[in-house]
Amino acid sequence: MGFFVWMLAQLVVATGFSNRDTLVFASLLAVNCALVYFLPRGGGRDLGWRLRLLFYPVAMNLLYFVLGTAIPAIHSGHEDAALQAVDRALIGTNLSIRMQPWVSPVLTDFFSFCYMLYFLYLILGQFSYLFGDLAVLKKYYAGLFSLYAVGYFGYSLFPALGPYVAMGDQFSVPLGGGWLSALNEKIVLSGSNSVDVFPSLHCGNALYILLSDYQHKRWRFWAYLVPCIGLWLSTLYLRYHYLIDVLCGLLLGWLAWKMANRYLREQPA
């Protein structure tokens, strides 16, 4: 809810009350407040809790696309130069450039597959927990959507395009690949909101879901472990993220998981 309030205040100042994005944030905030007030909170009100919590995957995934116009309204320009400067301070250059000797069609297809598999893993994670144990669901959503909110806040402070676009002229080796790579590239370029780089929620969300699955759905942890590692590497190999994006995303994912487990321990039995 804090992110809704912060973005709404920023949009009202920047664009006024009648702007489409302002109205979207105001509407979502109103719906969130109504759900908190009207839907039952008691431990035995199982369906009410699930309906209330269902708001968050719907709202936060909808907001991803709204941010493509909302963030430029409150923060003009992109911060790729600042993120590139951090990477240079860390490793002296851009890691995607350093990875160019690895580039091959087979690797590009493999990493493209890992990158696309994230979307399926994210959706499965959100909805499989929705129909499971209620206490675990509350914990899982508390951590995951807090992670979303912090990530979106990062987008608003450091909107960026990523190396693939912002540093395109600095790469000397094309990624290549077959139809799988072409499909992934088309999905990413057409679906991006052009501000979604820092921090990497691909990395943060995937780590959070992986750690949660290790606790509650061990079979899925082992099934996704290798593709998840491939996903983290793919964000750099495919030139979508800077190193600092990945590091901060992983840190946020781990912190969100720790926070969620603390939340569960503090809930009454």
Coordinates of C-alpha atoms in Angstrom, one line a residue:
M1 CA 0.0 0.0 0.0
G2 CA 2.9 2.3 0.7
F3 CA 4.1 2.2 -2.9
F4 CA 0.5 3.0 -4.1
V5 CA 0.4 6.1 -1.9
W6 CA 3.9 7.3 -2.8
M7 CA 3.3 6.9 -6.6
L8 CA -0.2 8.5 -6.3
A9 CA 1.2 11.6 -4.5
Q10 CA 4.0 11.9 -7.1
L11 CA 1.6 11.6 -10.0
V12 CA -0.9 14.1 -8.5
V13 CA 2.0 16.7 -8.2
A14 CA 3.4 15.9 -11.7
T15 CA 0.2 15.4 -13.8
G16 CA -2.9 16.3 -11.8
F17 CA -5.9 14.3 -10.7
S18 CA -7.4 13.6 -14.1
N19 CA -4.3 11.9 -15.6
R20 CA -5.0 8.2 -16.6
D21 CA -2.1 6.9 -14.5
T22 CA -3.2 8.9 -11.5
L23 CA -6.7 7.5 -11.8
V24 CA -5.3 3.9 -12.1
F25 CA -3.2 4.3 -8.9
A26 CA -6.1 6.0 -7.1
S27 CA -8.5 3.2 -8.1
L28 CA -6.2 0.4 -7.0
L29 CA -5.5 2.2 -3.7
A30 CA -9.3 2.5 -3.1
V31 CA -9.9 -1.2 -4.0
N32 CA -7.1 -2.2 -1.7
C33 CA -8.5 -0.2 1.2
A34 CA -12.0 -1.6 0.5
L35 CA -10.7 -5.2 0.5
V36 CA -8.8 -4.7 3.8
Y37 CA -11.9 -3.1 5.4
F38 CA -14.7 -5.4 4.1
L39 CA -13.2 -8.8 3.7
P40 CA -13.0 -10.9 6.9
R41 CA -9.7 -11.1 8.7
G42 CA -10.5 -13.9 11.2
G43 CA -8.4 -17.0 11.1
G44 CA -11.4 -19.1 10.0
R45 CA -12.5 -16.8 7.1
D46 CA -10.5 -18.8 4.6
L47 CA -12.2 -17.7 1.3
G48 CA -12.3 -14.0 2.4
W49 CA -8.5 -14.0 3.0
R50 CA -7.8 -15.7 -0.4
L51 CA -10.0 -13.2 -2.3
R52 CA -8.3 -10.3 -0.4
L53 CA -4.8 -11.6 -1.2
L54 CA -5.7 -12.3 -4.9
F55 CA -5.8 -8.5 -5.3
Y56 CA -2.0 -8.3 -5.1
P57 CA -0.9 -10.5 -8.1
V58 CA -3.6 -8.8 -10.2
A59 CA -2.7 -5.3 -9.2
M60 CA 1.1 -5.5 -9.2
N61 CA 1.2 -7.3 -12.6
L62 CA -1.1 -4.7 -14.0
L63 CA 1.0 -1.9 -12.6
Y64 CA 4.1 -3.2 -14.4
F65 CA 2.6 -1.9 -17.7
V66 CA 1.2 1.3 -16.1
L67 CA 4.7 2.2 -14.9
G68 CA 5.8 2.6 -18.5
T69 CA 4.0 5.9 -18.6
A70 CA 3.7 6.7 -14.9
I71 CA 7.4 6.8 -14.2
P72 CA 8.5 9.0 -17.1
A73 CA 5.8 11.4 -15.9
I74 CA 7.6 11.8 -12.5
H75 CA 11.2 11.1 -13.6
S76 CA 12.2 12.2 -17.1
G77 CA 15.1 10.5 -18.8
H78 CA 17.0 7.3 -18.0
E79 CA 19.7 6.5 -15.5
D80 CA 21.7 4.0 -17.5
A81 CA 24.8 6.1 -17.2
A82 CA 24.7 6.0 -13.4
L83 CA 24.3 2.2 -13.4
Q84 CA 27.1 1.8 -15.9
A85 CA 29.3 3.9 -13.6
V86 CA 28.6 1.6 -10.7
D87 CA 29.5 -1.4 -12.8
R88 CA 32.7 0.2 -13.8
A89 CA 33.5 0.9 -10.2
L90 CA 32.8 -2.7 -9.3
I91 CA 34.5 -4.6 -12.1
G92 CA 36.1 -2.0 -14.4
T93 CA 33.7 -2.5 -17.3
N94 CA 30.3 -4.0 -18.2
L95 CA 29.9 -7.7 -17.5
S96 CA 27.8 -8.3 -20.6
I97 CA 30.8 -7.0 -22.7
R98 CA 33.1 -9.3 -20.8
M99 CA 30.9 -12.2 -21.6
Q100 CA 31.1 -11.7 -25.3
P101 CA 33.7 -14.5 -25.8
W102 CA 31.1 -17.0 -24.5
V103 CA 28.5 -16.1 -27.1
S104 CA 27.3 -19.0 -29.2
P105 CA 23.9 -19.8 -30.8
V106 CA 23.5 -22.8 -28.4
L107 CA 24.2 -20.7 -25.3
T108 CA 21.9 -18.0 -26.5
D109 CA 19.1 -20.4 -27.1
F110 CA 19.7 -22.0 -23.6
F111 CA 19.7 -18.7 -21.8
S112 CA 16.7 -17.5 -23.8
F113 CA 14.8 -20.6 -22.7
C114 CA 15.8 -20.0 -19.0
Y115 CA 14.7 -16.4 -19.3
M116 CA 11.3 -17.2 -20.7
L117 CA 10.7 -20.0 -18.2
Y118 CA 10.8 -17.4 -15.5
F119 CA 7.3 -16.1 -16.5
L120 CA 5.8 -19.6 -16.1
Y121 CA 7.6 -20.1 -12.8
L122 CA 6.3 -16.7 -11.5
I123 CA 2.7 -17.4 -12.5
L124 CA 2.8 -21.0 -11.1
G125 CA 4.3 -19.7 -7.9
Q126 CA 1.7 -17.1 -7.3
F127 CA -1.3 -19.3 -8.0
S128 CA -0.1 -22.6 -6.5
Y129 CA 0.4 -21.0 -3.2
L130 CA -3.0 -19.2 -3.5
F131 CA -4.8 -22.6 -3.2
G132 CA -2.5 -24.1 -0.5
D133 CA -2.1 -23.6 3.2
L134 CA -3.5 -20.2 4.2
A135 CA -0.7 -19.4 6.7
V136 CA 2.0 -20.1 4.1
L137 CA 0.0 -18.1 1.5
K138 CA 0.0 -15.1 3.7
K139 CA 3.7 -15.4 4.3
Y140 CA 4.5 -16.0 0.7
Y141 CA 2.5 -13.0 -0.6
A142 CA 3.7 -10.7 2.2
G143 CA 7.3 -11.3 1.0
L144 CA 6.7 -11.5 -2.7
F145 CA 4.7 -8.4 -3.1
S146 CA 6.8 -6.4 -0.7
L147 CA 9.6 -7.3 -3.1
Y148 CA 7.6 -6.1 -6.0
A149 CA 6.9 -2.8 -4.3
V150 CA 10.5 -2.2 -3.5
G151 CA 11.5 -3.2 -7.0
Y152 CA 9.0 -0.8 -8.5
F153 CA 10.2 1.9 -6.2
G154 CA 13.7 1.3 -7.6
Y155 CA 12.4 1.6 -11.1
S156 CA 11.0 5.0 -10.2
L157 CA 14.3 6.2 -8.8
F158 CA 16.6 4.7 -11.5
P159 CA 14.5 4.1 -14.7
A160 CA 16.8 2.5 -17.2
L161 CA 16.8 0.7 -20.6
G162 CA 19.6 -1.9 -19.9
P163 CA 22.8 -2.7 -21.8
Y164 CA 21.0 -4.2 -24.8
V165 CA 19.5 -0.9 -25.7
A166 CA 21.6 1.7 -24.0
M167 CA 25.0 0.2 -24.9
G168 CA 24.0 -1.5 -28.2
D169 CA 26.8 0.2 -30.1
Q170 CA 29.5 -1.2 -27.7
F171 CA 28.8 -4.8 -28.4
S172 CA 30.9 -6.4 -31.2
V173 CA 29.5 -9.9 -31.1
P174 CA 25.8 -10.5 -32.0
L175 CA 24.0 -12.9 -29.8
G176 CA 22.6 -15.0 -32.7
G177 CA 20.5 -18.1 -31.8
G178 CA 17.6 -19.7 -33.4
W179 CA 13.8 -19.4 -33.2
L180 CA 13.8 -19.7 -29.4
S181 CA 16.1 -16.7 -29.1
A182 CA 14.1 -14.7 -31.6
L183 CA 10.9 -15.4 -29.8
N184 CA 12.4 -14.4 -26.4
E185 CA 13.8 -11.1 -27.9
K186 CA 10.4 -10.3 -29.4
I187 CA 8.6 -10.9 -26.1
V188 CA 11.1 -8.8 -24.1
L189 CA 11.2 -5.9 -26.5
S190 CA 7.5 -5.7 -27.0
G191 CA 6.6 -6.4 -23.4
S192 CA 9.1 -4.2 -21.6
N193 CA 7.9 -0.9 -20.0
S194 CA 11.4 0.6 -20.7
V195 CA 12.1 1.4 -17.0
D196 CA 12.4 -2.1 -15.5
V197 CA 16.1 -2.6 -15.0
F198 CA 17.2 -1.6 -11.5
P199 CA 16.8 -3.7 -9.4
S200 CA 16.4 -7.0 -11.4
L201 CA 13.1 -8.4 -10.3
H202 CA 13.8 -11.4 -12.5
C203 CA 16.6 -12.3 -10.2
G204 CA 14.9 -11.2 -7.0
N205 CA 11.6 -12.8 -7.6
A206 CA 13.2 -16.0 -8.9
L207 CA 15.4 -16.3 -5.8
Y208 CA 12.4 -15.6 -3.5
I209 CA 10.3 -18.3 -5.1
L210 CA 13.1 -20.7 -5.2
L211 CA 13.8 -20.3 -1.4
S212 CA 10.1 -20.6 -0.7
D213 CA 9.8 -23.7 -2.8
Y214 CA 12.8 -25.2 -0.9
Q215 CA 10.7 -24.8 2.3
H216 CA 7.3 -25.8 1.0
K217 CA 7.5 -27.5 -2.4
R218 CA 10.8 -29.2 -2.5
W219 CA 10.2 -31.1 -5.7
R220 CA 9.7 -27.8 -7.6
F221 CA 12.9 -26.3 -6.0
W222 CA 14.9 -29.2 -7.5
A223 CA 13.1 -29.0 -10.8
Y224 CA 13.8 -25.2 -11.2
L225 CA 17.2 -24.9 -9.6
V226 CA 19.3 -25.2 -12.8
P227 CA 17.0 -23.1 -15.0
C228 CA 17.0 -20.5 -12.2
I229 CA 20.8 -20.3 -12.2
G230 CA 20.5 -20.0 -15.9
L231 CA 18.1 -17.2 -15.6
W232 CA 20.4 -15.2 -13.3
L233 CA 23.2 -15.6 -15.9
S234 CA 20.9 -14.9 -18.8
T235 CA 20.1 -11.4 -17.5
L236 CA 23.8 -10.6 -18.1
Y237 CA 24.5 -12.8 -21.1
L238 CA 21.4 -11.5 -23.0
R239 CA 22.4 -7.9 -22.0
Y240 CA 19.2 -7.0 -20.2
H241 CA 20.7 -6.0 -16.9
Y242 CA 23.8 -4.4 -15.4
L243 CA 25.7 -6.3 -12.7
I244 CA 24.5 -3.9 -10.0
D245 CA 20.8 -4.7 -11.0
V246 CA 21.4 -8.4 -10.5
L247 CA 23.3 -8.1 -7.2
C248 CA 20.6 -5.8 -5.7
G249 CA 17.8 -8.0 -7.0
L250 CA 19.3 -11.1 -5.4
L251 CA 19.9 -9.2 -2.1
L252 CA 16.3 -8.0 -2.1
G253 CA 14.9 -11.4 -2.9
W254 CA 16.8 -12.9 0.1
L255 CA 15.8 -10.1 2.4
A256 CA 12.1 -10.5 1.3
W257 CA 12.3 -14.2 2.1
K258 CA 13.8 -13.5 5.5
M259 CA 11.1 -11.0 6.2
A260 CA 8.4 -13.3 5.1
N261 CA 9.6 -16.1 7.4
R262 CA 9.8 -13.6 10.3
Y263 CA 6.2 -12.6 9.5
L264 CA 5.0 -16.2 9.7
R265 CA 6.7 -16.8 13.0
E266 CA 5.1 -13.7 14.5
Q267 CA 1.6 -14.7 13.5
P268 CA -0.6 -16.2 16.2
A269 CA -1.1 -20.0 16.0

